[in-house]
Amino acid sequence: QVQLVESGGGLVQAGGSLRLSCAASGGTFGNYAMGWFRQAPGKEREFVAAISWSGGITAYADSVKGRFTISRDNAKNTSYLQMMSLKPEDTAVYYCAADKNKRFIPARSTPLYDYWGQGTQVTVSS
């Protein structure tokens, strides 16, 4: 069983930056694709970014492309989401997730992920 723990959330002004971390334990981190999702109040959980198990392929939602960067450090069993030029509409609880299937292209759909963290709140003030 894989456990995922997010950290790095907080309150930031519009235009600012944050880096989220997702520490994994209980499995072979290098075998999992990693994804980041977010959920704002009253809205469904949505895809933000994903990185393949090899780290060679990334995918982003159009709303964050060019502002957010996903990465992974397999030696540290950690995935990161660097968020820049933050906007008030980026306010949400951010979740990391792990996909145990070695897909060539990382998945964007929540049902395709097997393990989830508890989430970390990101609030962007205007």
XYZ file of C-alpha atoms in Angstrom:
126
model
C 0.000 0.000 0.000
C 1.343 3.383 -1.027
C 0.972 6.387 1.247
C 1.184 9.901 -0.183
C 1.626 13.047 1.888
C 1.383 16.508 0.365
C 2.994 19.616 1.809
C 3.835 23.166 0.793
C 0.401 24.687 0.527
C -0.485 28.037 2.017
C -1.693 31.569 1.423
C -0.028 33.602 -1.318
C -0.809 36.806 -3.164
C -1.722 36.781 -6.822
C 1.402 36.625 -8.941
C 3.286 34.712 -6.284
C 4.729 31.211 -6.257
C 4.495 28.026 -4.241
C 6.091 24.620 -4.516
C 4.063 21.615 -3.455
C 5.716 18.350 -2.500
C 4.300 14.838 -2.425
C 6.273 12.315 -0.392
C 5.564 8.660 -1.116
C 6.164 5.610 1.028
C 5.204 1.950 1.058
C 5.886 1.189 -2.573
C 8.404 1.449 -5.393
C 8.058 5.111 -6.269
C 9.890 4.783 -9.568
C 7.189 2.427 -10.854
C 4.360 4.925 -10.498
C 3.225 7.775 -12.661
C 2.366 10.768 -10.503
C -0.410 13.254 -10.912
C -1.588 16.455 -9.296
C -5.261 17.359 -9.097
C -7.193 20.136 -7.401
C -10.674 20.696 -6.083
C -12.234 24.069 -5.388
C -15.313 24.443 -3.178
C -18.436 23.317 -4.992
C -16.493 22.005 -7.960
C -15.342 18.599 -9.132
C -11.777 17.460 -8.735
C -9.824 18.415 -11.839
C -6.579 17.404 -13.442
C -3.633 19.766 -13.070
C -0.473 17.961 -14.144
C 1.066 14.505 -14.434
C 4.455 12.951 -15.010
C 5.196 9.497 -16.336
C 6.842 6.811 -14.239
C 10.076 7.408 -16.145
C 9.852 11.162 -15.755
C 10.242 11.616 -19.474
C 6.715 12.706 -20.305
C 4.620 15.376 -18.643
C 1.093 16.613 -19.186
C -0.659 19.792 -18.071
C -4.127 21.229 -17.975
C -4.479 24.167 -20.325
C -5.280 26.441 -17.389
C -1.835 25.922 -15.831
C 0.372 25.322 -18.857
C 3.352 27.666 -18.812
C 2.862 28.514 -15.138
C 3.133 25.159 -13.349
C 5.897 22.565 -13.612
C 5.678 18.986 -12.401
C 8.802 17.013 -11.573
C 9.930 13.992 -9.612
C 12.976 12.880 -7.687
C 12.964 9.102 -7.520
C 15.898 9.082 -5.093
C 13.761 11.048 -2.628
C 10.456 9.305 -3.446
C 8.965 12.732 -4.014
C 6.982 14.527 -6.673
C 6.863 18.310 -6.915
C 4.519 20.875 -8.380
C 6.148 24.257 -8.873
C 3.432 26.880 -9.234
C 4.234 30.366 -10.520
C 2.182 33.413 -11.495
C -0.592 32.192 -9.258
C -4.110 33.478 -9.780
C -7.101 33.612 -7.419
C -8.760 30.930 -9.560
C -5.929 28.551 -8.613
C -7.344 28.485 -5.077
C -8.203 24.874 -4.204
C -7.183 21.820 -2.261
C -4.371 20.174 -4.190
C -4.009 16.400 -4.205
C -1.239 14.188 -5.458
C -1.967 10.734 -6.788
C -0.059 7.670 -7.955
C -0.869 5.445 -10.925
C 0.640 1.960 -10.675
C 0.171 1.239 -14.385
C 3.150 2.033 -16.572
C 1.316 4.062 -19.178
C 3.324 5.643 -21.934
C 1.320 8.838 -21.573
C 0.454 9.857 -17.984
C -3.247 9.738 -17.252
C -5.450 12.790 -16.756
C -8.497 11.002 -15.329
C -9.023 10.578 -11.588
C -10.332 6.956 -11.798
C -7.044 5.863 -13.346
C -5.096 6.736 -10.220
C -4.769 4.135 -7.497
C -3.493 6.074 -4.491
C -4.274 9.553 -3.197
C -2.902 11.925 -0.622
C -5.002 13.865 1.876
C -4.554 17.195 0.084
C -3.013 20.558 0.875
C -4.815 23.890 0.730
C -3.614 26.592 -1.650
C -5.222 30.006 -1.322
C -4.371 32.844 -3.690
C -5.522 36.291 -2.637
C -6.239 39.059 -5.119
